Structures are given as C-alpha cells and as structure tokens.
Short mmCIF file of C-alpha atoms and ligand atoms in Angstrom, two decimals:
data_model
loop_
_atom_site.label_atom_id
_atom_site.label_comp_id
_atom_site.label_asym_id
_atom_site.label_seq_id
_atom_site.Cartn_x
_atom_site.Cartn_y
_atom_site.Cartn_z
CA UNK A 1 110.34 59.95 97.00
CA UNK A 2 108.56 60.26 100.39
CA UNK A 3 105.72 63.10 100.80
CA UNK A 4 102.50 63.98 99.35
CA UNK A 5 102.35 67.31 97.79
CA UNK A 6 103.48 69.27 94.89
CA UNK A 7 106.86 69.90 96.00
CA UNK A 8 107.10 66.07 95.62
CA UNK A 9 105.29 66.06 92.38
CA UNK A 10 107.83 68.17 91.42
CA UNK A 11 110.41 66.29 92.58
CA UNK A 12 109.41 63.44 90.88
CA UNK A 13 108.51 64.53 87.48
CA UNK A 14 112.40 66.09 87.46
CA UNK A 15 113.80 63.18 88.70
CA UNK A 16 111.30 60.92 86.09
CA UNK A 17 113.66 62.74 83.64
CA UNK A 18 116.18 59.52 84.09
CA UNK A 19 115.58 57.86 86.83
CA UNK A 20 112.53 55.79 87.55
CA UNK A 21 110.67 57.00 90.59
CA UNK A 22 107.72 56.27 92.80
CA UNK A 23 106.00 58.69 95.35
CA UNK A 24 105.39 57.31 98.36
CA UNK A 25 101.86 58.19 99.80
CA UNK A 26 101.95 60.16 96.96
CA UNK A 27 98.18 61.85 96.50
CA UNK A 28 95.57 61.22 93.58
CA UNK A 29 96.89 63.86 91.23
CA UNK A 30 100.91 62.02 91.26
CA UNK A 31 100.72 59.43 88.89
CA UNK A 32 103.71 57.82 90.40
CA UNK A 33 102.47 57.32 93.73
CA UNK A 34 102.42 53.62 96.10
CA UNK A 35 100.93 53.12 99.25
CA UNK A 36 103.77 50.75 100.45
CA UNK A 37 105.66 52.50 103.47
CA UNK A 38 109.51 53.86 102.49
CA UNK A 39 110.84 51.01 104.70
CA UNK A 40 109.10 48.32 102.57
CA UNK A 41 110.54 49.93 99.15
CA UNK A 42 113.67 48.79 97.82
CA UNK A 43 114.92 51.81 96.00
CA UNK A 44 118.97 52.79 94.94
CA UNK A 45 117.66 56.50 96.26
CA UNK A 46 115.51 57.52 99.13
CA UNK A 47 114.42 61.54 98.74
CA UNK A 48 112.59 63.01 101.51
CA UNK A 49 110.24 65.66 101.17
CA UNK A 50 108.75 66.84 103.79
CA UNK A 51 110.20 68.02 107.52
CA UNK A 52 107.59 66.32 109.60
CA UNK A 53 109.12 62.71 108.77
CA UNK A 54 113.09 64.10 108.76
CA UNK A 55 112.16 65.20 112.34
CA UNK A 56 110.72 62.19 113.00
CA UNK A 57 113.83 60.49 112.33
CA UNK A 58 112.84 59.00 108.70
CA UNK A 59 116.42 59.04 107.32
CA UNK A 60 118.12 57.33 110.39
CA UNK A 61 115.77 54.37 110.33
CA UNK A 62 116.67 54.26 106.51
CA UNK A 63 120.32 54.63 106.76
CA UNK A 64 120.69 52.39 109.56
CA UNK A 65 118.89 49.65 106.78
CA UNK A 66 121.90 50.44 104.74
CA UNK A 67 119.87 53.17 102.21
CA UNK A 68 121.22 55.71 100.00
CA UNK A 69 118.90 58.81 101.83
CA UNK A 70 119.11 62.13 100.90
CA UNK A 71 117.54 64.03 103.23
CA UNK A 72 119.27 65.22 107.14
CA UNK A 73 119.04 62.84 110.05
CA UNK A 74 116.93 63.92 113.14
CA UNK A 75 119.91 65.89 114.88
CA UNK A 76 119.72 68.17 111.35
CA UNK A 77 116.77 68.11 111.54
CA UNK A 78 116.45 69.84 114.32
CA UNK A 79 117.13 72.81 112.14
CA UNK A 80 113.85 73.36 111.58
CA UNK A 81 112.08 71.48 114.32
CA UNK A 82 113.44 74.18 116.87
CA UNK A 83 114.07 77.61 115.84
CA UNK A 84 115.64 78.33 119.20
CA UNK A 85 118.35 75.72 118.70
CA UNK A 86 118.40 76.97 114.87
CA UNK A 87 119.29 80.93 116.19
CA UNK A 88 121.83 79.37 118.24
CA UNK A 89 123.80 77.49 115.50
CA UNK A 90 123.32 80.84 113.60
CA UNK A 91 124.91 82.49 116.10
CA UNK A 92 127.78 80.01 117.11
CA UNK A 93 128.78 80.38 112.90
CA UNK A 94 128.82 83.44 112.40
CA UNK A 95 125.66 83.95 110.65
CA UNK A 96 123.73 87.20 110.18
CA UNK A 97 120.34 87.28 111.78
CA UNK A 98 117.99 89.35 113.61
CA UNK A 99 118.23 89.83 117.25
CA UNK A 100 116.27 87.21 118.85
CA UNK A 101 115.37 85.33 122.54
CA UNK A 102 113.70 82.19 124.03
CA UNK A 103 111.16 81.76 126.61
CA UNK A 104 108.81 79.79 127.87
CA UNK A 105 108.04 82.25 131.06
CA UNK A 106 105.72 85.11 129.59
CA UNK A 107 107.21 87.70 132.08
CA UNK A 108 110.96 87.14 130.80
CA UNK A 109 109.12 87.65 127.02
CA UNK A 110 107.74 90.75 128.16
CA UNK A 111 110.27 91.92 129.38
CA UNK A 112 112.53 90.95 125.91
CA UNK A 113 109.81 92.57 123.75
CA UNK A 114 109.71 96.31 126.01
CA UNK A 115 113.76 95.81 124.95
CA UNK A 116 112.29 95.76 120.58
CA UNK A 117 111.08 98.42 118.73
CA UNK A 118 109.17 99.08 115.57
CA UNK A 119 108.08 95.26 114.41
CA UNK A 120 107.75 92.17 116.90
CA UNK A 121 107.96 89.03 115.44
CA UNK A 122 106.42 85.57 117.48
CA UNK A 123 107.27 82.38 116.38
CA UNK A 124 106.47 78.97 118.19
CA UNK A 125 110.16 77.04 118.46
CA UNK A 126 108.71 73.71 117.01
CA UNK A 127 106.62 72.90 114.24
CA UNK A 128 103.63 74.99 113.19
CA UNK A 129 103.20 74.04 109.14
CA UNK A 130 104.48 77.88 108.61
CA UNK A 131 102.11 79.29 110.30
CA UNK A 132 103.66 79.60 113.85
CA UNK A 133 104.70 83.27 112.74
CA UNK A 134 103.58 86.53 113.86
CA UNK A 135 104.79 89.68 111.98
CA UNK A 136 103.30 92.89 113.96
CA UNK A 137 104.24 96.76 115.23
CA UNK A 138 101.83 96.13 117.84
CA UNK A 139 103.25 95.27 120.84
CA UNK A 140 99.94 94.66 122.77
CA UNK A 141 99.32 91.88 119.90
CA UNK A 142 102.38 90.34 120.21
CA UNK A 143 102.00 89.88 123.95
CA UNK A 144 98.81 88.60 123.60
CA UNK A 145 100.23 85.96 120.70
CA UNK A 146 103.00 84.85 123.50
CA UNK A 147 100.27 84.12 125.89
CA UNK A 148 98.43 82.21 123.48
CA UNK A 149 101.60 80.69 121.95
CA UNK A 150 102.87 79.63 125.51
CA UNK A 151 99.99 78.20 126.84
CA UNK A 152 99.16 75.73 124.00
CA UNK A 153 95.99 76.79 123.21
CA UNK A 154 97.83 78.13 120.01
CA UNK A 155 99.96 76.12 118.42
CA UNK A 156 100.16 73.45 120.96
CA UNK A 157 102.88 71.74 121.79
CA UNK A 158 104.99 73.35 119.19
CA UNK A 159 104.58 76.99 120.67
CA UNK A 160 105.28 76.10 124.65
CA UNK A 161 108.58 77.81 123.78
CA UNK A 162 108.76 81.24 121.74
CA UNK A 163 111.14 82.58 119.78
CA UNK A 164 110.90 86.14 119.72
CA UNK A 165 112.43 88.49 117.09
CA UNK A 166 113.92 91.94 116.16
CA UNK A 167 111.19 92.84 113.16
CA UNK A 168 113.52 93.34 109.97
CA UNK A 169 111.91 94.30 106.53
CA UNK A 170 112.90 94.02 103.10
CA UNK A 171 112.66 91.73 100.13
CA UNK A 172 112.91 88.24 100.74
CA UNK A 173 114.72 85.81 98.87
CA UNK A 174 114.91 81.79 99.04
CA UNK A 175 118.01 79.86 98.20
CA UNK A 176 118.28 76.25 98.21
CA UNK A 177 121.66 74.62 98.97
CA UNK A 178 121.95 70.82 98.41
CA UNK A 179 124.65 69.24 100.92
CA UNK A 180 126.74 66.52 101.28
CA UNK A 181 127.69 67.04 104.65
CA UNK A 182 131.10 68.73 104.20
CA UNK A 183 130.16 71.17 100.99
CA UNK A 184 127.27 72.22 99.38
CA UNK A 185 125.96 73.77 95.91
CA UNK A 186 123.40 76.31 95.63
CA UNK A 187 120.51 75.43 93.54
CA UNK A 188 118.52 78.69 91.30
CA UNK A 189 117.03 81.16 94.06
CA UNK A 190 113.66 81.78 93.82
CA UNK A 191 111.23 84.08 95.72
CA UNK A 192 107.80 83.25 97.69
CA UNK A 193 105.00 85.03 98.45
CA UNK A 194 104.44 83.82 102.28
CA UNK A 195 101.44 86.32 102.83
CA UNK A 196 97.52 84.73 102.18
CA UNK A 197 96.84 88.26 100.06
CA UNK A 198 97.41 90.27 97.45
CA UNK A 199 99.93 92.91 98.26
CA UNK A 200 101.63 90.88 101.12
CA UNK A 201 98.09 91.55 103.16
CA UNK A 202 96.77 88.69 105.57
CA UNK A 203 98.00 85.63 107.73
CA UNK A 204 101.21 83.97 106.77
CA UNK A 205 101.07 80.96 104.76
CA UNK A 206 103.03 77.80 103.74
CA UNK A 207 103.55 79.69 100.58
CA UNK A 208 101.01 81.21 97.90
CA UNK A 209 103.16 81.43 95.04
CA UNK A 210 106.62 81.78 94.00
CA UNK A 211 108.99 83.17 91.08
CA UNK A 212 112.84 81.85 89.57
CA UNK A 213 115.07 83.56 88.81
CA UNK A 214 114.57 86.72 91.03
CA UNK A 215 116.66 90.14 89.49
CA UNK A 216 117.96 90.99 92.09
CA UNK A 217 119.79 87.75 92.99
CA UNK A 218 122.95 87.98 91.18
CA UNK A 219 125.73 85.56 91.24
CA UNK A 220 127.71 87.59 93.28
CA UNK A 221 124.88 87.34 96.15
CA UNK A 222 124.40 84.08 96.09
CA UNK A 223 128.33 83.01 96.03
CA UNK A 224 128.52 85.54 98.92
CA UNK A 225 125.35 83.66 100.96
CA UNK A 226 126.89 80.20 100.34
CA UNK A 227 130.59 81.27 101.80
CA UNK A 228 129.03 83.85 104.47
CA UNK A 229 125.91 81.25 105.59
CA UNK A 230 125.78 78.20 104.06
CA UNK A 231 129.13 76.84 104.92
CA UNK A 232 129.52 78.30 108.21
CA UNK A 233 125.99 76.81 109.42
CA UNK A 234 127.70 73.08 107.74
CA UNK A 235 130.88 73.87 109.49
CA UNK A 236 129.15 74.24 112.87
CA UNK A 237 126.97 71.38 112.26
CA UNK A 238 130.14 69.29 111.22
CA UNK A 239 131.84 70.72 115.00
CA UNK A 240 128.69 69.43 116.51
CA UNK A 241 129.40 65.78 115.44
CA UNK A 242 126.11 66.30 112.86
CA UNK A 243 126.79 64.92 109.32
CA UNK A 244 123.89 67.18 107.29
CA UNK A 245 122.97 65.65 103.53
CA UNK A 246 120.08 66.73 102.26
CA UNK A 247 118.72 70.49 101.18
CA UNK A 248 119.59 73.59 103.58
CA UNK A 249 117.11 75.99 102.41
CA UNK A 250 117.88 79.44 103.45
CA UNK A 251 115.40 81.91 104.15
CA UNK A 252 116.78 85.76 103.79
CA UNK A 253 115.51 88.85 104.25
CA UNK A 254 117.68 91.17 101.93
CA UNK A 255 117.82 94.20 104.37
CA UNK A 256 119.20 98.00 104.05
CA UNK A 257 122.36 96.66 106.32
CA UNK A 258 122.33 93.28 104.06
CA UNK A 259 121.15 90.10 103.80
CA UNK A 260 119.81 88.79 106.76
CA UNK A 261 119.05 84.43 107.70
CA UNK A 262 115.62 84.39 108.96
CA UNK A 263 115.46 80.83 108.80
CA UNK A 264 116.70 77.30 107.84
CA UNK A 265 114.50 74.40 106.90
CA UNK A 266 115.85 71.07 106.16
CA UNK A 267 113.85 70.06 102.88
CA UNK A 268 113.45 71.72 99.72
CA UNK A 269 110.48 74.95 99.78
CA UNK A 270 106.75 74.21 99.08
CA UNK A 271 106.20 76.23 96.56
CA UNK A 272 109.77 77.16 95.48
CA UNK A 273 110.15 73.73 93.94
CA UNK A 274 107.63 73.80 91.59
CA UNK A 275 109.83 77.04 90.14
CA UNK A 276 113.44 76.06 90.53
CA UNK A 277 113.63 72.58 89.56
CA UNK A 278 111.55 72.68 86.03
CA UNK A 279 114.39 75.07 85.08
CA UNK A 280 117.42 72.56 86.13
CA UNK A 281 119.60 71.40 83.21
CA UNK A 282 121.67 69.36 85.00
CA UNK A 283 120.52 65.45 86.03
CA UNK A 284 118.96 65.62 89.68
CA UNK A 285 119.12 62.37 90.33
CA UNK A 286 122.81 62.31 90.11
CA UNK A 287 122.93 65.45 91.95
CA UNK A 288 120.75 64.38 95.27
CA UNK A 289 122.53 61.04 94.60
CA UNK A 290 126.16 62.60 94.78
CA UNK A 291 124.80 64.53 98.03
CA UNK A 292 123.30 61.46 99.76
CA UNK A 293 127.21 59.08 99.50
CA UNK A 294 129.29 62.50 100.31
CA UNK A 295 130.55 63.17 96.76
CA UNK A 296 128.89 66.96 95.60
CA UNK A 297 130.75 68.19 92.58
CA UNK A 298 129.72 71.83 91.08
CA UNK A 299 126.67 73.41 90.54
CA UNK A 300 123.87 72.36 88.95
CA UNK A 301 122.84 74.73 85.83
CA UNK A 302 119.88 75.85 84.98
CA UNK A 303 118.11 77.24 81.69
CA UNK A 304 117.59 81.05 81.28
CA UNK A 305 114.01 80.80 81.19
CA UNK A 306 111.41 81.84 83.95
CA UNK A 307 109.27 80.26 85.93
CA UNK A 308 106.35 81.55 88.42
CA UNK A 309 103.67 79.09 89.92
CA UNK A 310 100.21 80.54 91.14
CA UNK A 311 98.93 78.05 94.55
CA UNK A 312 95.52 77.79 94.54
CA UNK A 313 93.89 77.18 97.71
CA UNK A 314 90.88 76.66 99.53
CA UNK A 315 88.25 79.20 101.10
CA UNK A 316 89.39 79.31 105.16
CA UNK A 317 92.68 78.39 104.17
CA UNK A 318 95.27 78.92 106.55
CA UNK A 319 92.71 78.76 109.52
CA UNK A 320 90.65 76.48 108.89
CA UNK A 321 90.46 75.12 105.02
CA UNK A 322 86.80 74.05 103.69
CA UNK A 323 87.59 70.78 101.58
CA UNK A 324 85.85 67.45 99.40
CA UNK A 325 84.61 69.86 96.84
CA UNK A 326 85.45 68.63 92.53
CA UNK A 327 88.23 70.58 90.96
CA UNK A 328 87.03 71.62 87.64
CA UNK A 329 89.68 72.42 85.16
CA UNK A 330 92.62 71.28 86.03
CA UNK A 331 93.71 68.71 83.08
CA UNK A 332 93.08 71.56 80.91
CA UNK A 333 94.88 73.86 82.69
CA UNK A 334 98.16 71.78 82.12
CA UNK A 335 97.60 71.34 77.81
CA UNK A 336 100.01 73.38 77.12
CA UNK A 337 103.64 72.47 76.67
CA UNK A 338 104.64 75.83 79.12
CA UNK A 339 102.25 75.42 82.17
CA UNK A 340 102.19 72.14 84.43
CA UNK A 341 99.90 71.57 87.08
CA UNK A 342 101.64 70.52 90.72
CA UNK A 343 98.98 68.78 93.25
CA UNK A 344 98.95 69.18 96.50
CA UNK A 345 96.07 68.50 98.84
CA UNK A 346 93.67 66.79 96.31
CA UNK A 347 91.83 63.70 97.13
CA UNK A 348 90.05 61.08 94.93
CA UNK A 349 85.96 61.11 94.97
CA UNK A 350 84.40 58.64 92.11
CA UNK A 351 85.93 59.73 89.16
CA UNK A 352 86.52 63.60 90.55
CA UNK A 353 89.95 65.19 92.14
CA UNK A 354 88.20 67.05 95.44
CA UNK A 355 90.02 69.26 97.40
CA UNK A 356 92.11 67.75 100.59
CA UNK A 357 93.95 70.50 102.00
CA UNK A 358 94.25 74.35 101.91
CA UNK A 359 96.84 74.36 99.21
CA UNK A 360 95.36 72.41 96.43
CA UNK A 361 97.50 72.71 93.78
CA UNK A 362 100.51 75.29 91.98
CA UNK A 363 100.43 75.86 88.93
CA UNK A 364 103.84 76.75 86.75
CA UNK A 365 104.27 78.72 84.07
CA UNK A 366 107.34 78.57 82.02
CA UNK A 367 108.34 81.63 79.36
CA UNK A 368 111.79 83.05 78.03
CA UNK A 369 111.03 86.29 80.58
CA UNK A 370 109.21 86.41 84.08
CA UNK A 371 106.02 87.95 82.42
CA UNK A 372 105.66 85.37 80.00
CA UNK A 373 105.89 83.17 82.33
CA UNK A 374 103.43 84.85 84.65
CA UNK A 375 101.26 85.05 81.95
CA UNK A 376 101.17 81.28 81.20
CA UNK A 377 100.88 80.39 84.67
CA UNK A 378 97.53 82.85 85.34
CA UNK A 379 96.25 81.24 81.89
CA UNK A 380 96.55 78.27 83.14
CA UNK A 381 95.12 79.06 86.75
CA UNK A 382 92.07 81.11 85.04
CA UNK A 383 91.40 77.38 83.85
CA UNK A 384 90.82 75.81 87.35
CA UNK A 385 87.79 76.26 89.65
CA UNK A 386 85.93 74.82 92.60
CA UNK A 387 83.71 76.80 95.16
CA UNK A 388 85.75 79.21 97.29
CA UNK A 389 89.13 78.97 95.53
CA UNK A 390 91.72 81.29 96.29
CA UNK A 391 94.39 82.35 94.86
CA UNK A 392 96.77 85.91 94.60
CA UNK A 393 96.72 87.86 91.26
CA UNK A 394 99.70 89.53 91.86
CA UNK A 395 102.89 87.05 92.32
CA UNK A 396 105.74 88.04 90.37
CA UNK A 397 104.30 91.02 89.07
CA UNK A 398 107.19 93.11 90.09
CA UNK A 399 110.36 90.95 90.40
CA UNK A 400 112.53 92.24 92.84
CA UNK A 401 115.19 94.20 91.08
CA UNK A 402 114.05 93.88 87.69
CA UNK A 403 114.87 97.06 86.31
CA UNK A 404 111.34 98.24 84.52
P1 LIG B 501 110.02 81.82 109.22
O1 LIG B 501 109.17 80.59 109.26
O2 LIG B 501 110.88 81.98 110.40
O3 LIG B 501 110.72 82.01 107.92
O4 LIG B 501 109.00 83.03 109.18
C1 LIG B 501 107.97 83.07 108.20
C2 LIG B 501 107.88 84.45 107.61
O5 LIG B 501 107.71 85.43 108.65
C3 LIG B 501 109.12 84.90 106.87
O6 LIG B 501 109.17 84.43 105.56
C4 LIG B 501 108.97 86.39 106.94
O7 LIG B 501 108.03 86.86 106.00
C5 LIG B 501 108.40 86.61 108.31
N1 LIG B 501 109.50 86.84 109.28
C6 LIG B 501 110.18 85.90 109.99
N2 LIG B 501 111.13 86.45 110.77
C7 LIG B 501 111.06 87.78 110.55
C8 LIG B 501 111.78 88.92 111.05
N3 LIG B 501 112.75 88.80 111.97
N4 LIG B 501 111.43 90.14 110.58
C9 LIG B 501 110.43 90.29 109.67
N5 LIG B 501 109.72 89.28 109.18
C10 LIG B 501 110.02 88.02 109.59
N1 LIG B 502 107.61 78.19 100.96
C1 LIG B 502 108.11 78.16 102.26
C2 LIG B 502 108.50 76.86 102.76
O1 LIG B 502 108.56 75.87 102.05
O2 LIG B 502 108.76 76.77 103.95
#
C-alpha cells in the first residue's frame, strides 16, 4: 500500500483482514508502515493511494517491473490531474455535467463568466489538494479568483489554466467504482462533507467528514450512475487507447434535473474510505487483485450497518494548518469495539503522536443505524484533544433522504 494517511490506514487494516500488508511511508499512527520505497518492495499487490504519485506515473514504473498495480497509469491519471481534459472525456461519453470552459487568457474567462448566472464556480485544471475550488454568486469574486488563479500567485502552477463552471446545487453524493479496465463494480456510496464548517459554511476542504450508506442512494441510482457514467467514461478511455484499473471515484451533485458528474478522481476518497470499506463483506484483496490482472467479477457486498467518521483537524487548517502539538486521547478514543481511529497527518515526537498536517485523524463510528453510528463516532472524537482542534458537530446529522 503506497500513501500516508487514513484513507491508507484504512486500506490496510481491510486488506490486513487476509492478506498481509505493509504501508509504504506509512505515518506514526499505521502500525504497518516501512520506509523502503514501492520499487524496492517485493509485494504479489501494489495499491496506490494517493493521486499525487498515480500522476506522477507510480503505476507505469511498477508495471513496466512486471507488478500486479492497482491503481491507473499516468494517461488515467490524468483524470484528475486536469479537470479540463476530465470535462472533455465527460463530454465525448456522454456524461452529464455542468456547463463548463477553459482558459488561461482572463479576458476570454470574463467573457465565459458574463455568459453564467446565479453561482460561478473556479477551479485550477491541475492539482490543488481539493482546495483549487471556488463556489460563489459573486461574480466580482470569481473574477478576482481567475486573476489570482491564472497568475500563479494562487495555486501555482496548478491554476495557470481555469476551469470555469455553471454553479449547480443539490446534495452530493460519492460513489466509488473499482475497474478493471473494461468493467467496473460500484463499491457502497457514501457522502462527504467538503465544507471546513458546520452547516456547509467556510473554505472547501479535502473532506471533514463523511457518512455510508446515504438514504437517498438506492440501488436503482447507483445501477443507473454505473451504466449512464461509469461505463461510458471507461468506454471513452478504452477508445482513447487508455487501459484504466484502479478506483474511478465519481463525484455527483444529485440536482432537480438529476444527477450531475462534478468530478472524477483516480484513487479511492479521503475521508469516504474510512466509511465504506469497514462495512465491506466481501475480501478486498481479491477484489483490487481481480481489478489490477483484468478479471472483475460482481459486486462486492457490504453489511447493513452504518458508518460516519468525524476528521479532526488542525487550527488554520485549510490555509495554513498550525502543527507539532501532542494528541491527547486518541488510544482511548478507539477502545471500543464500534469506533476506530484513522491517522492522517500525525508525526512522532518522543513518545507523543503530534500533529503533521491539517487533517489529523477520522474517526469511525460503526452502529446498526446512521445515529448510532454518529453517536459512537462523536464519543469517540469527544475523547481526542490538542490545542486548536477542529472538527464539525454536525456530519450525518440529517442523511440525505432518510425519511425522519
Ligand atoms: P471538485 O474538486 O471539482 O469536486 O469540487 C469540489 C467541491 O466544489 C465539490 O464537492 C462541490 O461541493 C463544489 N463544486 C464543484 N463543482 C461545482 C459545481 N459545478 N456547482 C456547485 N458546486 C460545485
Ligand atoms: N473527500 C474528497 C476526496 O477524496 O477527494
């Protein structure tokens, strides 16, 4: 397993279930983790967490060693590292989106956003740790975010091209397909809570939280996403000569004219994980195994119960995160059989975990229902403490489509 947060200490304690597995940096709070690069591991499975090495072209250097990879190569990849090419490839399959353009010239993205109405959104085309993203009815704003977007100062490199957006609203929903090039299987959906505050307030985030399963994401819907999304998008990746294994992670915006793509990334969601995969009943091993040689059977099942993880993070986090101080709390957050604790930017200090990065770590709660799961996980969380934490009180407190 390559990465170093708690999607990957997710990962790994699933696939610990039967396979033996070592994290690779890894962080203080993974027991499992190595220092050895991927390249120096010999391993029957590589799983790749995070985008920044998939873009970097991780998996090709691994599959031209003759390695089982799961994870895309750098032309999937592109997926995510270019949301201009991504809109495209929407476009070209068919996909349901919201109106969009690319510019680098500010005048041609002025002129684009007189053509919008009601909500602009501004999103740098490359690489911006989700942060790249501006969601606002202010026109003046957005303008001012393209000018700062397009002359690095920003978001640097990654924002010298915009992508700028039709402003949709509704809930949003995040489904996880695992692919094998030719066909995929949808994994649970889950939802996130992008926004740093309570009631969706504040900058957008990497991800503050996150619930599985969500009401309002029947069977029907997802079956519907996966023939009217998922497959296309593979199809048109296939046409481009582009053999995709790894996770296509859709990211939909469930409008009043219908579920709408608002993205792709090319890895499984940070902190969707930490929700979707304690509930798997099937082996994931074999499953990201099957993906990686080309042989996906059906889908995965998962158990009926709930799960909702609470990210705590650091004061200044998403600008500019304060870090090194002792997390207090934490092993005994995690004593109880229904809440596990997922690290993410932790560090080592003496004999102290300190906080390493704005997301520190999620924290799950499992229960037969979402609010007994809720309630575990904000047990658990009330456990934890350092100087400035963070955290929302309000994810998954009203599932959407849950019918109280
Ligand atoms: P992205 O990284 O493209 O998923 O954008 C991050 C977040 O910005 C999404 O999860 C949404 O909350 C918001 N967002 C992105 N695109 C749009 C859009 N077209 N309309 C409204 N909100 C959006
Ligand atoms: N939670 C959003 C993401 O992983 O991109």
């Amino acid at each position: 397993m390559v990465g170093s947060g708690g999607r990957e200490h997710a990962l790994a304690q699933v696939l610990g279930r039967s396979a033996e597995v070592v994290v690779t940096p890894g962080n203080p709070g993974i027991p499992e983790s190595v220092s050895e690069p991927p390249e120096e591991i010999e391993a029957d499975l590589f799983v790749i967490g995070p985008e920044a090495p998939l873009v970097d072209g991780l998996a090709d250097r691994l599959r031209h060693r003759g390695r089982l990879v799961f994870g895309p190569g750098t032309d999937g990849a592109r997926l995510e590292g270019s949301k201009a090419w991504m809109k495209e490839v929407l476009v070209e399959a068919g996909v349901p989106t919201a109106r969009y353009g690319a510019f680098t010239d500010r005048a041609a993205a002025r002129a684009f956003l007189d053509r919008l109405d009601g909500l602009f959104v501004v999103k740098t085309d490359g690489l911006a740790a989700g942060k790249g993203v501006l969601v606002t009815g202010d026109r003046e704003e957005a303008d001012a975010a393209v000018a700062a977007y397009l002359s690095g100062d920003a978001f640097g490199d990654a924002g010298r091209r915009v992508v700028i957006e039709q402003g949709l609203t509704g809930p949003e929903l995040s489904v996880l397909a695992v692919c094998d090039g030719t066909t995929a299987v949808p994994l649970a959906p889950a939802q996130d809570f992008k926004r740093l505050g309570d009631g969706d307030s504040g900058p957008n985030t990497g991800g503050m939280g996150a619930y599985s399963p969500v009401p309002v994401a029947t069977e029907r819907l997802v079956d519907d996403l996966m023939e009217e999304a998922v497959l296309p998008t593979l199809a048109a990746l296939q046409s481009r000569g582009i053999d995709y294994r790894g996770v296509l992670y859709c990211g939909l915006m469930l409008t009043p004219g219908g579920p709408r793509v608002l993205e792709y990334n090319v890895r499984f969601g940070d902190p969707e994980t930490q929700v979707v995969l304690p509930r798997m009943v099937d082996d994931l091993a074999d499953l990201l195994a099957a993906a990686a040689a080309g042989t996906l059977g059906d889908p995965p099942a998962f158990d009926d119960d709930a799960a909702v993880t609470v990210v705590c993070a650091t004061e200044g986090y998403p600008a500019s995160p304060c870090t090194g101080d002792a997390i207090d709390g934490a092993e005994a957050a995690s004593d109880s059989e229904h809440v596990t604790v997922f690290y993410s930017g932790v560090d080592r200090s003496g004999d102290h975990l300190v906080t390493a990065g704005g997301r520190v770590l999620a924290v799950t709660g499992k229960g037969a229902t979402l609010a007994e799961a809720r309630d575990r996980a904000y047990a658990g969380v009330e456990k934890i403490s350092w100087p400035g934490m963070h955290h929302r009180v309000d994810i998954a407190a009203h599932p959407t489509g849950a019918s109280d």
